[in-house]
């Protein structure tokens, strides 16, 4: 029964999009088979390459954002002596997780607002008013504004993942390291980080998939603009289906994206099995 | 290193850890705190008193 539901609502539409990617279809009339013409058009489409370029920059930075700040937060919490304060900070840093993503994005739109946004007022407050800008309305800053959103990037889920990993570390190892004269930083580099490798790999795979499929941030905050500065493939797929009524082309984009995500996932999985020493 | 010095160093380390965590937490939660404060202001007060606490609940 569960499989039937999955088949009807998940697999069937996904498989159908492979068929529609070979057609010209505006969503209402009968689709016309046109062979590989959508794909030929796609691989000479400069907007598509621009969006691929945007999303690759974004993915590289996002993977770093998903690893380094949460690890820093998890380590800081782990080094607090009092268990109650550990709990307090864990709860405080997890609060952003319960706020809907769209609310966060609207707040950040307010922060980046060119006309009296929080960031511009903050710059004026510290005497750097000449750097104030319309962050999302300028094609040279829009993409980086979106990428650097959610500063200081403490991804709550990853922080909890790393923290629970650290809690699983046996105290014997840490004690003997202390007796051998390893400093706190040395313990982090030599023991904690190698121990957390499998958690890092899960976080990296999830970050790559989430970032390649990212659509709400550019859709809500800039709708791809100004120009094509913040286009991502997912947004391009959405817009070509629902604003240009070009469903066949949009299906071709989604097929290419599916193959891209699939190959990246297989690649990072292979990397995982090669270096997994805990298994 | 005497015991006294070791305790001093440990306390300094704890202070550093706590201060940086508090800073990170405030930075992380500030957008939500701002939203909470601003939700209690009227529209004119939002423009005249951007950073401050609301004078009267709206």
Coordinates of C-alpha atoms in Angstrom, one line a residue:
Chain A
X1 CA 0.0 0.0 0.0
X2 CA 2.8 2.4 0.9
X3 CA 4.6 1.5 -2.2
X4 CA 1.5 2.1 -4.3
X5 CA 1.2 5.6 -2.9
X6 CA 4.9 6.2 -3.5
X7 CA 4.6 5.0 -7.0
X8 CA 1.5 7.1 -7.9
X9 CA 2.7 10.3 -6.2
X10 CA 6.5 10.2 -6.4
X11 CA 7.9 7.8 -9.1
X12 CA 5.2 8.1 -11.7
X13 CA 5.4 11.9 -12.1
X14 CA 9.2 11.8 -12.0
X15 CA 9.3 9.1 -14.7
X16 CA 6.7 11.1 -16.7
X17 CA 9.1 14.1 -16.7
X18 CA 11.6 12.0 -18.6
X19 CA 8.9 11.5 -21.3
X20 CA 7.9 15.2 -21.3
X21 CA 11.5 16.3 -21.7
X22 CA 11.3 15.0 -25.3
X23 CA 8.2 17.0 -26.1
X24 CA 7.1 20.5 -26.7
X25 CA 4.3 21.1 -24.2
X26 CA 2.7 24.2 -22.8
X27 CA 0.8 22.4 -20.1
X28 CA -2.6 22.5 -21.7
X29 CA -2.5 21.1 -25.3
X30 CA -1.4 17.6 -26.2
X31 CA 2.5 17.3 -26.0
X32 CA 4.3 17.1 -29.4
X33 CA 7.3 14.8 -29.5
X34 CA 10.3 16.7 -30.8
X35 CA 13.2 14.3 -29.9
X36 CA 16.3 15.7 -28.4
X37 CA 15.6 19.3 -29.5
X38 CA 15.1 20.5 -25.9
X39 CA 18.5 19.1 -24.8
X40 CA 20.2 20.6 -27.8
X41 CA 18.7 24.0 -26.9
X42 CA 19.7 23.5 -23.3
X43 CA 23.4 22.9 -23.9
X44 CA 23.7 26.1 -25.9
X45 CA 21.6 28.1 -23.4
X46 CA 23.7 30.8 -21.8
X47 CA 21.1 31.4 -19.0
X48 CA 21.4 27.7 -18.0
X49 CA 25.2 27.9 -17.9
X50 CA 25.0 31.1 -15.9
X51 CA 22.7 29.3 -13.4
X52 CA 25.0 26.3 -13.3
X53 CA 28.0 28.7 -12.6
X54 CA 26.0 30.4 -9.8
X55 CA 25.0 27.1 -8.2
X56 CA 28.5 25.7 -8.3
X57 CA 29.9 28.7 -6.4
X58 CA 27.0 28.5 -4.0
X59 CA 27.5 24.8 -3.4
X60 CA 31.3 25.1 -2.7
X61 CA 30.7 27.9 -0.1
X62 CA 27.6 26.2 1.3
X63 CA 29.5 23.0 2.0
X64 CA 32.1 24.9 3.9
X65 CA 29.4 26.8 5.8
X66 CA 27.8 23.5 6.7
X67 CA 31.0 22.1 8.2
X68 CA 33.1 24.8 9.8
X69 CA 30.8 27.0 11.8
X70 CA 28.7 24.1 13.2
X71 CA 31.9 22.3 14.1
X72 CA 33.1 25.4 15.9
X73 CA 29.9 25.7 17.8
X74 CA 29.8 22.0 18.7
X75 CA 33.4 22.2 19.9
X76 CA 32.7 25.3 22.0
X77 CA 29.7 23.7 23.6
X78 CA 31.6 20.5 24.2
X79 CA 34.3 22.4 26.0
X80 CA 31.9 24.0 28.5
X81 CA 32.3 22.3 31.9
X82 CA 28.7 22.7 33.2
X83 CA 26.2 20.2 31.7
X84 CA 23.3 22.6 32.3
X85 CA 25.0 25.4 30.3
X86 CA 25.8 22.9 27.5
X87 CA 22.1 22.1 27.3
X88 CA 21.1 25.8 27.4
X89 CA 23.4 26.7 24.5
X90 CA 22.3 23.7 22.5
X91 CA 18.7 24.8 22.9
X92 CA 19.4 28.4 22.1
X93 CA 21.3 27.6 18.9
X94 CA 18.6 25.1 17.8
X95 CA 15.8 27.7 18.0
X96 CA 16.4 28.9 14.4
X97 CA 15.5 25.4 13.3
X98 CA 11.8 25.9 14.3
X99 CA 11.4 29.1 12.5
X100 CA 10.1 28.4 9.0
X101 CA 12.7 28.9 6.2
X102 CA 10.5 31.5 4.4
X103 CA 10.3 33.6 7.6
X104 CA 14.1 33.6 7.9
X105 CA 14.4 34.6 4.2
X106 CA 11.9 37.5 4.6
X107 CA 13.9 38.7 7.7
X108 CA 17.1 38.6 5.6
X109 CA 15.4 40.4 2.8
X110 CA 14.7 43.2 5.4
X111 CA 18.3 43.0 6.5
X112 CA 19.6 43.5 2.9
X113 CA 17.0 46.1 2.0
X114 CA 18.6 49.0 0.2
X115 CA 16.3 51.6 1.7
X116 CA 16.9 51.6 5.4
X117 CA 17.6 47.9 5.8
X118 CA 19.2 46.6 9.0
X119 CA 22.7 46.1 7.4
X120 CA 22.8 49.6 5.9
X121 CA 21.7 51.2 9.2
X122 CA 24.4 49.1 11.0
X123 CA 27.0 50.3 8.5
X124 CA 25.9 53.9 9.2
X125 CA 26.0 53.3 12.9
X126 CA 29.7 52.3 12.8
X127 CA 30.6 55.1 10.4
X128 CA 30.9 53.2 7.2
X129 CA 27.8 54.7 5.6
X130 CA 29.6 55.0 2.2
X131 CA 29.5 51.2 1.8
X132 CA 25.8 51.1 2.1
X133 CA 24.3 49.5 -0.9
X134 CA 21.1 47.9 -2.3
X135 CA 22.5 44.4 -1.6
X136 CA 19.9 42.4 -3.5
X137 CA 19.3 44.9 -6.2
X138 CA 22.8 45.1 -7.5
X139 CA 24.0 42.3 -9.8
X140 CA 27.5 42.4 -8.4
X141 CA 26.4 41.8 -4.8
X142 CA 23.1 39.9 -5.1
X143 CA 24.6 36.4 -5.4
X144 CA 27.0 36.8 -2.6
X145 CA 24.3 38.3 -0.4
X146 CA 22.3 35.2 -0.9
X147 CA 25.2 32.9 -0.3
X148 CA 26.3 34.7 2.9
X149 CA 22.8 34.7 4.2
X150 CA 22.1 33.3 7.8
X151 CA 25.4 34.7 9.1
X152 CA 27.1 33.2 11.3
X153 CA 25.9 30.0 9.6
X154 CA 25.5 27.8 12.6
X155 CA 23.4 25.1 10.9
X156 CA 21.5 23.7 13.9
X157 CA 21.1 20.2 12.6
X158 CA 24.8 19.7 11.7
X159 CA 25.8 21.2 15.1
X160 CA 23.7 18.6 16.9
X161 CA 25.0 15.9 14.6
X162 CA 28.6 16.8 15.4
X163 CA 27.9 17.4 19.1
X164 CA 26.3 13.9 19.5
X165 CA 29.3 12.5 17.6
X166 CA 31.7 14.1 20.1
X167 CA 29.6 12.8 23.0
X168 CA 30.1 9.3 21.6
X169 CA 33.9 9.7 21.9
X170 CA 35.2 7.6 24.8
X171 CA 36.5 9.5 27.7
X172 CA 39.4 7.1 28.1
X173 CA 41.0 8.2 24.8
X174 CA 40.6 11.9 25.8
X175 CA 42.1 11.3 29.3
X176 CA 45.1 9.4 28.0
X177 CA 45.6 12.2 25.4
X178 CA 45.6 14.7 28.3
X179 CA 48.1 12.6 30.2
X180 CA 50.3 12.5 27.1
X181 CA 50.3 16.3 27.2
X182 CA 48.1 17.0 24.2
X183 CA 46.7 20.6 24.3
X184 CA 43.0 21.4 23.7
X185 CA 43.6 22.4 20.1
X186 CA 45.7 19.3 19.5
X187 CA 42.9 17.2 20.8
X188 CA 40.5 18.9 18.4
X189 CA 42.8 18.4 15.4
X190 CA 44.2 15.0 16.2
X191 CA 41.2 13.2 17.8
X192 CA 37.9 15.0 17.4
X193 CA 38.1 15.8 13.6
X194 CA 39.3 12.3 12.5
X195 CA 36.6 10.8 14.8
X196 CA 33.9 13.0 13.2
X197 CA 34.8 12.1 9.6
X198 CA 31.8 10.0 8.9
X199 CA 29.5 12.7 10.2
X200 CA 31.3 15.2 8.0
X201 CA 30.6 13.0 5.0
X202 CA 26.9 12.8 5.7
X203 CA 26.7 16.5 6.2
X204 CA 28.6 17.2 2.9
X205 CA 26.3 14.9 0.9
X206 CA 23.2 16.5 2.4
X207 CA 24.6 20.0 1.8
X208 CA 25.4 19.3 -1.9
X209 CA 21.9 17.9 -2.5
X210 CA 20.1 20.7 -0.6
X211 CA 22.2 23.4 -2.4
X212 CA 21.7 22.0 -5.9
X213 CA 18.0 21.9 -5.3
X214 CA 17.8 25.3 -3.7
X215 CA 14.9 27.3 -5.1
X216 CA 13.1 29.2 -2.3
X217 CA 15.9 31.6 -1.4
X218 CA 16.4 33.0 -4.9
X219 CA 12.7 32.7 -5.7
X220 CA 11.5 34.6 -2.6
X221 CA 14.3 37.1 -2.2
X222 CA 15.3 38.1 -5.8
X223 CA 13.3 35.9 -8.2
X224 CA 16.5 35.3 -10.1
X225 CA 17.3 39.0 -10.6
X226 CA 18.8 41.4 -11.2
X227 CA 19.2 40.1 -14.7
X228 CA 20.3 36.5 -14.3
X229 CA 22.6 37.2 -11.4
X230 CA 20.9 34.8 -8.9
X231 CA 19.5 32.1 -11.2
X232 CA 19.9 28.6 -10.1
X233 CA 19.0 25.6 -12.2
X234 CA 16.0 24.8 -10.0
X235 CA 14.7 28.3 -10.3
X236 CA 15.2 28.3 -14.0
X237 CA 13.3 25.0 -14.2
X238 CA 10.4 26.6 -12.2
X239 CA 10.3 29.8 -14.2
X240 CA 10.5 28.1 -17.6
X241 CA 7.5 25.9 -16.6
X242 CA 5.3 28.4 -14.8
X243 CA 6.1 31.8 -16.3
X244 CA 7.2 30.8 -19.8
X245 CA 4.7 27.8 -20.0
X246 CA 7.5 25.7 -21.5
X247 CA 7.0 22.5 -19.7
X248 CA 9.0 20.3 -22.0
X249 CA 12.1 22.5 -21.7
X250 CA 11.6 22.6 -17.9
X251 CA 11.4 18.8 -17.8
X252 CA 14.7 18.7 -19.8
X253 CA 16.3 20.9 -17.1
X254 CA 15.0 18.7 -14.4
X255 CA 16.4 15.6 -16.0
X256 CA 19.8 17.1 -16.4
X257 CA 19.7 18.2 -12.7
X258 CA 18.6 14.7 -11.6
X259 CA 21.6 13.2 -13.4
X260 CA 23.9 15.9 -11.9
X261 CA 22.7 15.3 -8.3
X262 CA 22.7 11.5 -8.8
X263 CA 26.3 11.5 -10.1
X264 CA 27.5 13.8 -7.3
X265 CA 25.8 11.7 -4.7
X266 CA 27.4 8.5 -6.1
X267 CA 30.8 10.2 -6.2
X268 CA 30.6 11.4 -2.6
X269 CA 29.3 8.0 -1.5
X270 CA 32.3 6.3 -3.1
X271 CA 34.6 8.8 -1.2
X272 CA 32.7 7.8 1.9
X273 CA 33.3 4.1 1.6
X274 CA 37.0 4.5 0.7
X275 CA 37.9 6.4 3.9
X276 CA 35.4 5.0 6.4
X277 CA 37.4 3.6 9.2
X278 CA 34.6 3.3 11.7
X279 CA 32.5 0.9 9.7
Chain B
X1 CA 53.3 24.9 36.5
X2 CA 51.8 25.4 39.9
X3 CA 48.3 24.3 40.7
X4 CA 47.2 27.9 41.1
X5 CA 48.4 28.8 37.6
X6 CA 46.7 25.8 36.1
X7 CA 43.4 26.7 37.6
X8 CA 43.9 30.3 36.4
X9 CA 44.6 29.0 32.9
X10 CA 41.5 26.7 33.0
X11 CA 39.3 29.6 34.1
X12 CA 40.7 31.8 31.3
X13 CA 39.9 29.0 28.8
X14 CA 36.3 28.7 30.1
X15 CA 35.9 32.4 29.9
X16 CA 37.0 32.4 26.3
X17 CA 34.7 29.5 25.4
X18 CA 31.7 31.1 27.0
X19 CA 32.3 34.6 25.6
X20 CA 32.7 33.3 22.0
X21 CA 29.6 31.1 22.4
X22 CA 27.6 33.9 23.7
X23 CA 28.6 36.1 20.9
X24 CA 27.8 33.5 18.3
X25 CA 24.4 32.9 19.9
X26 CA 23.5 36.6 19.9
X27 CA 24.5 36.9 16.3
X28 CA 22.5 33.8 15.4
X29 CA 19.4 34.9 17.2
X30 CA 19.5 38.7 16.5
X31 CA 17.3 38.6 13.4
X32 CA 14.6 36.8 15.4
X33 CA 15.0 39.1 18.4
X34 CA 14.7 42.1 16.0
X35 CA 11.5 40.6 14.5
X36 CA 10.1 40.2 18.0
X37 CA 10.9 43.7 19.1
X38 CA 9.7 45.3 15.8
X39 CA 6.4 43.3 16.0
X40 CA 5.6 45.5 19.1
X41 CA 6.1 48.8 17.3
X42 CA 3.7 50.9 15.3
X43 CA 4.7 51.9 11.8
X44 CA 5.8 55.5 12.6
X45 CA 7.8 54.2 15.5
X46 CA 9.5 51.7 13.3
X47 CA 10.9 54.6 11.2
X48 CA 11.7 57.0 14.1
X49 CA 13.0 54.4 16.6
X50 CA 14.6 51.7 14.6
X51 CA 17.0 50.1 17.0
X52 CA 15.4 50.8 20.4
X53 CA 12.8 49.0 22.4
X54 CA 9.2 50.0 21.8
X55 CA 8.0 52.9 24.0
X56 CA 4.5 51.5 24.3
X57 CA 3.1 48.2 23.3
X58 CA 1.3 48.4 20.0

